[in-house]
Short mmCIF file of C-alpha atoms in Angstrom, two decimals:
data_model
loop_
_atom_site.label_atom_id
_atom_site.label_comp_id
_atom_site.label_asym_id
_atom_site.label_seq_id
_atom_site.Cartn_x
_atom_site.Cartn_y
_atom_site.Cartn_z
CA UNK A 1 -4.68 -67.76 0.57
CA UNK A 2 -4.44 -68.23 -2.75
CA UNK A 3 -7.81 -65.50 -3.68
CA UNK A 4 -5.27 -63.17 -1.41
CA UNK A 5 -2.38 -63.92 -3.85
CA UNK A 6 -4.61 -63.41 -6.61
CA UNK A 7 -6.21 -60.21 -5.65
CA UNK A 8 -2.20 -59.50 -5.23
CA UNK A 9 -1.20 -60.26 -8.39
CA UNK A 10 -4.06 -58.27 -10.23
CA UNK A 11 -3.31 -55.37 -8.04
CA UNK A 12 0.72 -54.97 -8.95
CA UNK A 13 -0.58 -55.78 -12.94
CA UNK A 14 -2.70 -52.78 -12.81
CA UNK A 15 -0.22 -50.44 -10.75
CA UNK A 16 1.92 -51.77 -13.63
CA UNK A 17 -0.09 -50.83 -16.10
CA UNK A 18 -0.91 -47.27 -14.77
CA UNK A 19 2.99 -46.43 -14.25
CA UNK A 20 3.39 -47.86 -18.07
CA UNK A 21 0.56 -45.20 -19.26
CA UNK A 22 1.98 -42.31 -17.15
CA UNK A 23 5.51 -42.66 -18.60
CA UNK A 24 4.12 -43.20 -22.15
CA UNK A 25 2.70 -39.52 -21.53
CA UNK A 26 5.35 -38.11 -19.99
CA UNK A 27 7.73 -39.82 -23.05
CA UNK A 28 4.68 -38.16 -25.07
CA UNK A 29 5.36 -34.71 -23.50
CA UNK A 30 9.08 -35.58 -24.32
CA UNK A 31 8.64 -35.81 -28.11
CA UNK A 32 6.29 -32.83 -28.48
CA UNK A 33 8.72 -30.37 -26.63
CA UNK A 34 11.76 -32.00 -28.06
CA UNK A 35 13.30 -32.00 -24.91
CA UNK A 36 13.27 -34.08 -21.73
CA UNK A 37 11.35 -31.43 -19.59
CA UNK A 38 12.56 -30.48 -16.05
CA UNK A 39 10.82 -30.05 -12.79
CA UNK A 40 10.29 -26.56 -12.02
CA UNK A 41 7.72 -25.01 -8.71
CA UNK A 42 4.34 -26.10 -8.92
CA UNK A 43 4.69 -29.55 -10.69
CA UNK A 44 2.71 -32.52 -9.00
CA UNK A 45 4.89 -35.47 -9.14
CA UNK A 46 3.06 -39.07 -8.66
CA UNK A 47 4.70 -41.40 -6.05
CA UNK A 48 4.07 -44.77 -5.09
CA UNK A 49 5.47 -48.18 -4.66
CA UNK A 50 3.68 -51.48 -5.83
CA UNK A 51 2.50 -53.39 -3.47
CA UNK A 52 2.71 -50.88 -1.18
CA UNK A 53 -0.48 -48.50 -1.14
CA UNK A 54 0.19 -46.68 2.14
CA UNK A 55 3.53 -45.24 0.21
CA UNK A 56 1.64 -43.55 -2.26
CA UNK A 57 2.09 -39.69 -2.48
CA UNK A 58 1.06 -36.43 -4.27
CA UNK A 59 3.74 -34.06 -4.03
CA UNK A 60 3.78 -30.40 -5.39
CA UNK A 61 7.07 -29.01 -5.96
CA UNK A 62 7.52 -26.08 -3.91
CA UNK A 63 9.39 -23.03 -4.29
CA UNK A 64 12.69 -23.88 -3.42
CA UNK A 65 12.00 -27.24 -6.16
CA UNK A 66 12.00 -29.47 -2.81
CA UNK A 67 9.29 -32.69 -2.31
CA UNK A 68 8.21 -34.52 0.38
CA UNK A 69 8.13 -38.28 -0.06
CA UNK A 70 7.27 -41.31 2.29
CA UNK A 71 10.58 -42.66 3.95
CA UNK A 72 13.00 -40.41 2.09
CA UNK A 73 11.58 -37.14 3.33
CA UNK A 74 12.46 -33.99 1.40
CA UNK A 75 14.34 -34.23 -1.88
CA UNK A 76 15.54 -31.32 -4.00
CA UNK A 77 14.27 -32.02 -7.91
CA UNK A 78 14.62 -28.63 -9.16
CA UNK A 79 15.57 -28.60 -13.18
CA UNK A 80 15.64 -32.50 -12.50
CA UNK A 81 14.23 -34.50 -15.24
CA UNK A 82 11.18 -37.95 -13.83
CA UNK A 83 13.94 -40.04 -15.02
CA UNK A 84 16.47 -38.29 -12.78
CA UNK A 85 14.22 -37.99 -9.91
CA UNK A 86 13.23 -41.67 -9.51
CA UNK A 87 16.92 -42.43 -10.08
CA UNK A 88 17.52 -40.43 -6.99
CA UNK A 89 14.50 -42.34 -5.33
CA UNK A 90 15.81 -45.56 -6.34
CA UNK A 91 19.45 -44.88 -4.60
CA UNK A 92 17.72 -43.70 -1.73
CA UNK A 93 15.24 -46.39 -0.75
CA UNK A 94 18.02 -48.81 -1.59
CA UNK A 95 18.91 -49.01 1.85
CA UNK A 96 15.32 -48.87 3.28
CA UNK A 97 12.61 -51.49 4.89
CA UNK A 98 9.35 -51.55 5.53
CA UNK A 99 7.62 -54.22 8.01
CA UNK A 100 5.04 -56.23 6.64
CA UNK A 101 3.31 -58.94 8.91
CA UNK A 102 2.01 -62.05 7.53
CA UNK A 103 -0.96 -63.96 7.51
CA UNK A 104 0.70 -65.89 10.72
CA UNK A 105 1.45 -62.46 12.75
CA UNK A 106 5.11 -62.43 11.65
CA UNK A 107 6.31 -59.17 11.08
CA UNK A 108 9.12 -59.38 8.17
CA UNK A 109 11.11 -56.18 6.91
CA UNK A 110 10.91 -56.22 3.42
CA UNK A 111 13.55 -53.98 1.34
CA UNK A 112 12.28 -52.07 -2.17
CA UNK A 113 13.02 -52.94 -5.67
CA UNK A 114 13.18 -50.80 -8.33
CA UNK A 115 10.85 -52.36 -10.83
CA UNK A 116 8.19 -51.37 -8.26
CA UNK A 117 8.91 -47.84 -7.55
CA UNK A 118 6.42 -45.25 -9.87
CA UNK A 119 7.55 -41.59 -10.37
CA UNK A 120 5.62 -39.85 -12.89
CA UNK A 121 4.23 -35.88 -13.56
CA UNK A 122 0.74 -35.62 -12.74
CA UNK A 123 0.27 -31.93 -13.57
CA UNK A 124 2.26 -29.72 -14.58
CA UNK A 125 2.17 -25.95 -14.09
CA UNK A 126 -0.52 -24.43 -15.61
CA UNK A 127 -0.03 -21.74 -18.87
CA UNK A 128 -1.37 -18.33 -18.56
CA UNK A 129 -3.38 -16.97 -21.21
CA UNK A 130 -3.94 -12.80 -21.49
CA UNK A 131 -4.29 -9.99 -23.46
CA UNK A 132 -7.62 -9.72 -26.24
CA UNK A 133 -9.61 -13.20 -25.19
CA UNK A 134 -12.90 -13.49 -24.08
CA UNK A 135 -11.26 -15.17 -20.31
CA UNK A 136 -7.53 -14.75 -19.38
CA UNK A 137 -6.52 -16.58 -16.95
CA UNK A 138 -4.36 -19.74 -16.05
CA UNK A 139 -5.00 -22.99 -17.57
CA UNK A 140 -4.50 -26.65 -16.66
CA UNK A 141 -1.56 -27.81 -19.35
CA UNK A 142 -1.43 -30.71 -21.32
CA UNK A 143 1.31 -32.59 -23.19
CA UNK A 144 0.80 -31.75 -26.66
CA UNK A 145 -1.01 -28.12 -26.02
CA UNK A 146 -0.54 -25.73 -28.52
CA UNK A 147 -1.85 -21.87 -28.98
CA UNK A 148 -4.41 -22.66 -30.70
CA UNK A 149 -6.01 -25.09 -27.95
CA UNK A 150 -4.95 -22.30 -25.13
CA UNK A 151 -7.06 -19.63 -26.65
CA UNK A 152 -9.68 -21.88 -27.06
CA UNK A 153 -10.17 -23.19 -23.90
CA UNK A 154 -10.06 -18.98 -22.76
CA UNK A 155 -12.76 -18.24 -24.74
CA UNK A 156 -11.14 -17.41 -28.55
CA UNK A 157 -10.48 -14.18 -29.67
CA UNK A 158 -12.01 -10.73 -28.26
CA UNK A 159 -10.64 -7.53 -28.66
CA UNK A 160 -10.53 -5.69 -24.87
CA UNK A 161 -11.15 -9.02 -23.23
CA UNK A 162 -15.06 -7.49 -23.42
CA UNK A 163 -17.13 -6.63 -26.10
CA UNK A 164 -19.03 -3.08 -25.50
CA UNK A 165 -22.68 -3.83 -26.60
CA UNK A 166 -23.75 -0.24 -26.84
CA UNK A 167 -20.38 2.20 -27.70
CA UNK A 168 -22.87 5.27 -28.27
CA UNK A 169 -24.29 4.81 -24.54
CA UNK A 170 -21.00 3.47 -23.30
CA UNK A 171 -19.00 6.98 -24.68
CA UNK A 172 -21.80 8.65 -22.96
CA UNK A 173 -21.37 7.38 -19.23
CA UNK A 174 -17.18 7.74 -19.37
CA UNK A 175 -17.97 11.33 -20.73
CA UNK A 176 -19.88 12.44 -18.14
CA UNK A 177 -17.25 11.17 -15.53
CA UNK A 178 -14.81 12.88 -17.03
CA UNK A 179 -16.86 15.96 -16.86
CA UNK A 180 -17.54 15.67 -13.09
CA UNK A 181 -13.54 14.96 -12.72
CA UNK A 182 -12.78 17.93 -14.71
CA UNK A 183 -14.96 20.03 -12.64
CA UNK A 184 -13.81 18.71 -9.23
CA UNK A 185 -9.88 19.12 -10.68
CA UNK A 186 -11.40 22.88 -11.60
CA UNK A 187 -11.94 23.16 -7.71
CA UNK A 188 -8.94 22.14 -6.82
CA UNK A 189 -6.66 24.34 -8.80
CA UNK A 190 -8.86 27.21 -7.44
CA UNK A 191 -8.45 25.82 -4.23
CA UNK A 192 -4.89 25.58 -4.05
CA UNK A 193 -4.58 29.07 -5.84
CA UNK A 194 -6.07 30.64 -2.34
CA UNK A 195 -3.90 28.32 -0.35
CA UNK A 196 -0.82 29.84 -2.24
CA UNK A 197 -2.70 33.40 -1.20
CA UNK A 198 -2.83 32.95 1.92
CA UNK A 199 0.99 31.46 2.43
CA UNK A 200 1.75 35.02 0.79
CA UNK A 201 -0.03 36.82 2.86
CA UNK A 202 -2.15 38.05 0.04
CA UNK A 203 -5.89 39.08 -0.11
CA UNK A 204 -6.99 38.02 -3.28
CA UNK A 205 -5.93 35.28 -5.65
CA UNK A 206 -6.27 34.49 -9.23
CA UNK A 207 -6.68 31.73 -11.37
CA UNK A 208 -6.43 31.31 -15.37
CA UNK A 209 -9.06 32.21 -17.45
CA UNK A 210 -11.40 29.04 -18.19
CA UNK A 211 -12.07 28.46 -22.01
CA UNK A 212 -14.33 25.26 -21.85
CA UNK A 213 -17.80 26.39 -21.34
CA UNK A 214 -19.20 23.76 -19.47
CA UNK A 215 -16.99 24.60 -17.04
CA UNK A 216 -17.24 28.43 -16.40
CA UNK A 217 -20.55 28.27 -14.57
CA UNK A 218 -18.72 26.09 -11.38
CA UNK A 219 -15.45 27.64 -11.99
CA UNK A 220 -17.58 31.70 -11.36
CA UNK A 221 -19.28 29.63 -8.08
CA UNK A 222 -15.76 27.74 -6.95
CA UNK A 223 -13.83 31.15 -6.95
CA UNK A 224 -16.82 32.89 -5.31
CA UNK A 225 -16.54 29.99 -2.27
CA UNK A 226 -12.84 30.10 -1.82
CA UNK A 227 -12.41 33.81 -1.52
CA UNK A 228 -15.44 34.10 0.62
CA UNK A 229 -13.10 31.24 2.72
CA UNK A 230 -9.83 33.26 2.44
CA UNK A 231 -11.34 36.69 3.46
CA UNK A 232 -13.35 34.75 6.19
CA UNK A 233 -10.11 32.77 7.55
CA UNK A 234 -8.31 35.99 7.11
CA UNK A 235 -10.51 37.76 9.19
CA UNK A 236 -10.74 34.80 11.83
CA UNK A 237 -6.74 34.77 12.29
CA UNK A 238 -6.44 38.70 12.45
CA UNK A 239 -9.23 38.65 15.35
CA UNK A 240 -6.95 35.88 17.40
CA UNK A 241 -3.92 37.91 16.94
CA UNK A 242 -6.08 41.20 18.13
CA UNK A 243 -6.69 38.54 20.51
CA UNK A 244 -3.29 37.90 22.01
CA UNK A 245 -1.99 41.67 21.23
CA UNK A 246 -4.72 43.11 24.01
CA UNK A 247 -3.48 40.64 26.37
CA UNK A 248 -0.10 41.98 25.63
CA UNK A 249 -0.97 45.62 26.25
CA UNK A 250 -2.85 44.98 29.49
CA UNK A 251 -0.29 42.95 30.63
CA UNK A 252 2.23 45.75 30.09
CA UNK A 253 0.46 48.22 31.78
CA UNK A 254 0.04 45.97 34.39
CA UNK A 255 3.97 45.43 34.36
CA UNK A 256 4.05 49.33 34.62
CA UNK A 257 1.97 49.42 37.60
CA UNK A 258 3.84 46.75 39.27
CA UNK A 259 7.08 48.04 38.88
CA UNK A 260 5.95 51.55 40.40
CA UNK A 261 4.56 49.39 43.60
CA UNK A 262 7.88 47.44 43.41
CA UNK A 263 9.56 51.31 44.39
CA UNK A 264 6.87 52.23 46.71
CA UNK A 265 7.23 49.10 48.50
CA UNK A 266 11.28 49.61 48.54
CA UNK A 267 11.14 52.66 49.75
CA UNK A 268 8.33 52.02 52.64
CA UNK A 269 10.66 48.86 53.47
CA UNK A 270 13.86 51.57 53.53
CA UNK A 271 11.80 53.68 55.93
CA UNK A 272 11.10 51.11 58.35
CA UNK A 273 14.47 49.78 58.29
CA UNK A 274 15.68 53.23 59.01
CA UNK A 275 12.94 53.75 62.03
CA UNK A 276 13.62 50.47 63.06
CA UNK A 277 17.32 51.47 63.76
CA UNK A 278 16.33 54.94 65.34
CA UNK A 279 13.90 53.07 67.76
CA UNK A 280 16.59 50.53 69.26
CA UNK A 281 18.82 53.40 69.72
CA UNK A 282 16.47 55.12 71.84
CA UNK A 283 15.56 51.99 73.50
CA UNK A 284 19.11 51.46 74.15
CA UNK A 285 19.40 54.68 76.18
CA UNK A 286 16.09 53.37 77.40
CA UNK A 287 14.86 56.70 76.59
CA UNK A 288 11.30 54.44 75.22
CA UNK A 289 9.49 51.54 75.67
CA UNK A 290 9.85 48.03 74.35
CA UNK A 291 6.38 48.17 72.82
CA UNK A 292 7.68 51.10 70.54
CA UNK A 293 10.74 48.34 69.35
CA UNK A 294 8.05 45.56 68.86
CA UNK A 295 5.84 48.24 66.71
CA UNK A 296 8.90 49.24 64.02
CA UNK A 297 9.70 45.14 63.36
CA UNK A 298 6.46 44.77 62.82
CA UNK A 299 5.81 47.65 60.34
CA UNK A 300 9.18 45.49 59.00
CA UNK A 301 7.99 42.83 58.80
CA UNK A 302 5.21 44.08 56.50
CA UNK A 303 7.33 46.14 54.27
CA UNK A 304 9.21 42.80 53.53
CA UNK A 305 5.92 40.85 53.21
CA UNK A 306 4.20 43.63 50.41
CA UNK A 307 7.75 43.71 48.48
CA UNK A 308 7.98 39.44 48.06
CA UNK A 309 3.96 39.63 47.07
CA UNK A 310 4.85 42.55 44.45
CA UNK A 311 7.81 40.63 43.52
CA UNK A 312 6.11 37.21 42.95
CA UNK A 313 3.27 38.96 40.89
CA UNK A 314 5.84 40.65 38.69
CA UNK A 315 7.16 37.09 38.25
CA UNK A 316 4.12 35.84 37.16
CA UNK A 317 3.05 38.74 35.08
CA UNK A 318 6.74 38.31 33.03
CA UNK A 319 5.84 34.15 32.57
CA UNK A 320 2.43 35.47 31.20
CA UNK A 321 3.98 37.88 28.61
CA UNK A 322 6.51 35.36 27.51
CA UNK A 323 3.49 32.65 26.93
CA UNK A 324 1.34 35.47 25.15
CA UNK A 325 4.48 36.41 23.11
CA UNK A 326 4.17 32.53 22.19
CA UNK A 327 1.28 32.54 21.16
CA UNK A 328 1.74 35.26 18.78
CA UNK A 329 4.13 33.91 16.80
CA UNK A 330 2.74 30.38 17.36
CA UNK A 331 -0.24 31.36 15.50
CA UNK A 332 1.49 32.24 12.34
CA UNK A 333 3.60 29.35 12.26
CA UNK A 334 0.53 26.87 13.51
CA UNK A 335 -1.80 28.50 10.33
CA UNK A 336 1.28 28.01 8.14
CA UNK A 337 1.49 24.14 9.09
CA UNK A 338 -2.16 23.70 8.48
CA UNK A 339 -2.33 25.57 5.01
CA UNK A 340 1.07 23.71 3.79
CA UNK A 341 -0.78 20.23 5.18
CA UNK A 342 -4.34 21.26 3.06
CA UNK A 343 -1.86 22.56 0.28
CA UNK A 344 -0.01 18.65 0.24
CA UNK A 345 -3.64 16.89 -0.01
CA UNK A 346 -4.81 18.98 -2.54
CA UNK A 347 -1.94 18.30 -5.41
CA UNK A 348 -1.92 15.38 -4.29
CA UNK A 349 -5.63 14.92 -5.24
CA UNK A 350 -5.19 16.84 -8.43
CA UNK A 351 -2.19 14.29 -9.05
CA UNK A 352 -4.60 11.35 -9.20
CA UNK A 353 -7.52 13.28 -10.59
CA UNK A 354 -5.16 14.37 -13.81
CA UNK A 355 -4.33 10.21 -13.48
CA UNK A 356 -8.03 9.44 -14.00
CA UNK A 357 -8.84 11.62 -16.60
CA UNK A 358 -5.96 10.85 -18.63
CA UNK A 359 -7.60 7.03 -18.32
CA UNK A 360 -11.00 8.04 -18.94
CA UNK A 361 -9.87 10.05 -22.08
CA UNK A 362 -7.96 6.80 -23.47
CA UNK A 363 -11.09 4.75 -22.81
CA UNK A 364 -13.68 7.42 -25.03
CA UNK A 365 -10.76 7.09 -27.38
CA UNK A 366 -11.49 3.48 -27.08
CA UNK A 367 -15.02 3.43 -27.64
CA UNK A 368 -14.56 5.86 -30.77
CA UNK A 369 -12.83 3.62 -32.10
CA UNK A 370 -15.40 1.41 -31.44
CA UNK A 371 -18.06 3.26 -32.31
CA UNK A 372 -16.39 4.22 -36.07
CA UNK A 373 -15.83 0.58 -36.87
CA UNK A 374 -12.53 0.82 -36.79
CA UNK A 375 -11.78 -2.77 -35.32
CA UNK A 376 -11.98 -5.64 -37.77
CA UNK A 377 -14.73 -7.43 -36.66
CA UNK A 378 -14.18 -9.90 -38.91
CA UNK A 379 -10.59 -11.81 -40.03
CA UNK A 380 -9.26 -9.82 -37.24
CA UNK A 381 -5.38 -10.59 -37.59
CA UNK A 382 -3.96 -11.37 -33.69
CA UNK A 383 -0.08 -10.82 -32.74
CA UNK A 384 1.10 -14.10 -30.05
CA UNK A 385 3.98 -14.15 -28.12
CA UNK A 386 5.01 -16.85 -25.43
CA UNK A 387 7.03 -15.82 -22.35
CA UNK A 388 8.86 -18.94 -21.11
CA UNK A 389 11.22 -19.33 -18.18
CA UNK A 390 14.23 -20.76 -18.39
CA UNK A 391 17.38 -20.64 -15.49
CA UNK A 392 15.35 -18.13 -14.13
CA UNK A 393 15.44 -15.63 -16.96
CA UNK A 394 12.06 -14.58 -19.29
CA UNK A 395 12.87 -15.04 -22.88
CA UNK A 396 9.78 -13.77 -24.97
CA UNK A 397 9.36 -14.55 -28.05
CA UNK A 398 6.96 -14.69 -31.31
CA UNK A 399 4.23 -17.42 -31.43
CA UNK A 400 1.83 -18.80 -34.15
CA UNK A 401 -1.33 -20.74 -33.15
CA UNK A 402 0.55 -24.23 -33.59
CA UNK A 403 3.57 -22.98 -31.52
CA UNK A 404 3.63 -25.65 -29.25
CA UNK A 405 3.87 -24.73 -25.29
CA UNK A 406 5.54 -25.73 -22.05
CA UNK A 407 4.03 -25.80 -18.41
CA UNK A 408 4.39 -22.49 -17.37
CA UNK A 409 4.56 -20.16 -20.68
CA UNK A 410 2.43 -16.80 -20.51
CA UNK A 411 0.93 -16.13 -24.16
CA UNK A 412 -0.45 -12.71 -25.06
CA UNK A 413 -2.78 -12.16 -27.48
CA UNK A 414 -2.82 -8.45 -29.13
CA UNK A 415 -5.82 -7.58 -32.25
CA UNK A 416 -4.87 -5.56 -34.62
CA UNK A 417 -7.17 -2.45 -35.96
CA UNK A 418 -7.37 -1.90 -40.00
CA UNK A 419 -3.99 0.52 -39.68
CA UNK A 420 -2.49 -2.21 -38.85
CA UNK A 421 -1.34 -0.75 -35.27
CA UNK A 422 -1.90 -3.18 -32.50
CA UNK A 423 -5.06 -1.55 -30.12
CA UNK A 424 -3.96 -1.17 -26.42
CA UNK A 425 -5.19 -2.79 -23.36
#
């Protein structure tokens, strides 16, 4: 018993001791910001209770500034200061137990005093480091950190966040991209120049006169290949509209034909009506046979069959003009969709093509400056500023290397070239 109560004793000394250090650092951070600092998302605040290991927690304060503890479950700490927080925790385990059976098997509720509850910071949100260092990034923050130590730890000073070992073969290689994406842009004016052509109903196109030289040789080739397209397409729609227009003159001959059976078979029906009539009356006076009667409904009877065949074909024939008629004008508005779709992809490609080469050009820029020693590479002068939230609001502002920082600030480093004009990123 008493090697359990001194094994006890050393334990709450050294949780003692530990929550003793972690407040000197946060009372550390304090004095270096000059303020009490506040919880914000992404903290890790320390919990535990002496004496009571299974009560220890590592909680992260998430984006709504809420943490999780043992017992009092989710607490709100948002812009809270430690001192604040454990307050809070003090109040709230106040009326809390936790069972703890002794050596005997009794199992005693024991309440929580304050003296033994720890809250403490143990990390805070990292700072973010970017702009002309060798490594942006995010960094782990320290009380105490200053500029200085952030670029540092990213690296120190580099202008482009990369060094270009060779500028002559670098300027080189983005050249000869830009080439190839001048050329393919080349194709694309030309080939939305014969799209245009086409939505005119034109049978020739033309383009403006190319000045570059390296250029002319695929530009000669590129309108060569597109109006061998247009006159070929051209010549491929006017066949399926030949097409559809023969189908429409047979038909109408056909319709012709039709219609002149339609009267033949109206008047043969009107004559065997008529005979029809003249037979009954003769079989009425019984002046001829019944078979003679049975002989004129039957010649009827075909007469009405020949017109409803005529009649159905001429039916048909009319749904098969109307369908060809269709198909006429469906073919100029179905070529119109599909040079209006190629027409959309190809500024749209020309959009991001002019994008790239505008990128390219500012990186041979780049590298000419480079290449003309134009950067200080020596005593290079940088420009810091530190972007801090506050309330929710970005307040940016300028920075020396022993501006001192706060868990979450953003620095950006910018070189400066001989001019004195800050080099882009």
């Amino acid at each position: 018993m008493m090697n359990k109560s001194i094994s006890r004793i050393r334990t709450s000394r050294w949780v003692a001791f530990a929550f003793v250090c972690l407040c000197a650092r946060l009372a550390l951070a304090e004095e270096n910001h000059g303020y009490e600092y506040r919880l914000q998302p992404g903290d890790v605040i320390g919990f535990s209770v002496i004496g009571h290991p299974e009560m220890e927690k590592r909680a992260v304060v998430d984006g709504s500034g809420t943490i999780v503890l043992p017992v009092l479950g989710p607490i709100n700490v948002l812009q809270k200061t430690v001192g604040d927080v454990r307050k809070q925790v003090i109040e709230g385990l106040k009326p809390k137990s936790l069972p703890q059976r002794s050596g005997d098997g009794v199992e005693n509720w024991i309440g929580f005093y304050p003296d033994q509850i720890v809250v403490a910071i143990e990390e805070y949100r990292p700072v973010y480091v970017d702009g002309d260092i060798a490594s942006p990034g995010s960094l782990t923050f320290r009380p105490g950190m200053t500029v200085r130590q952030a670029v540092a730890a990213s690296g120190g000073y580099q202008l482009a966040r990369a060094e270009i070992e060779n500028p002559e073969l670098k300027a080189e290689v983005l050249t000869g991209h830009l080439n190839v994406l001048r050329a393919k842009y080349q194709e694309s004016e030309i080939k939305v120049a014969r799209i245009r052509a086409q939505l005119n109903g034109d049978k020739d196109f033309t383009v403006p006169e190319q000045v570059d030289p390296v250029l002319i040789p695929r530009r000669t080739e590129a309108l060569q290949q597109e109006q061998n397209r247009l006159d070929a397409m051209n010549l491929d729609q006017e066949k399926e509209r030949s097409s559809i227009k023969l189908a429409v003159a047979q038909a109408a001959k056909r319709m012709e034909y039709l219609l002149e059976r339609q009267e033949t078979d109206q008047r043969g029906a009107d004559a065997d009506e008529k005979e029809l009539a003249r037979v009954k009356a003769l079989f009425d006076k019984g002046l001829i046979q019944i078979t003679r009667v049975n002989d004129a409904q039957r010649a009827v009877l075909l007469s009405a069959t020949r017109a409803l065949q005529t009649n159905a074909e001429l039916a048909q024939l009319e749904r098969e003009q109307g369908t060809l008629q269709r198909n006429l004008e469906k073919l100029d508005d179905q070529r119109r969709i599909e040079l209006l779709t190629e027409l959309q992809t190809e500024t749209a490609a020309i959009t991001q093509m002019r994008a790239e080469m505008d990128t390219l050009a500012k990186q041979i820029s780049y590298v000419g400056l480079l290449r003309s020693d134009l950067v200080i590479r020596q005593g290079r002068h940088p420009t810091m500023s530190v972007t801090r939230f506050s309330d929710g609001k970005a307040t940016t502002s300028a920075a020396t290397e022993d501006t001192l920082l706060a868990p979450g600030d953003t620095i950006t480093v910018t070189l400066q070239i001989q001019s004195g004009t800050a080099v882009a990123n």
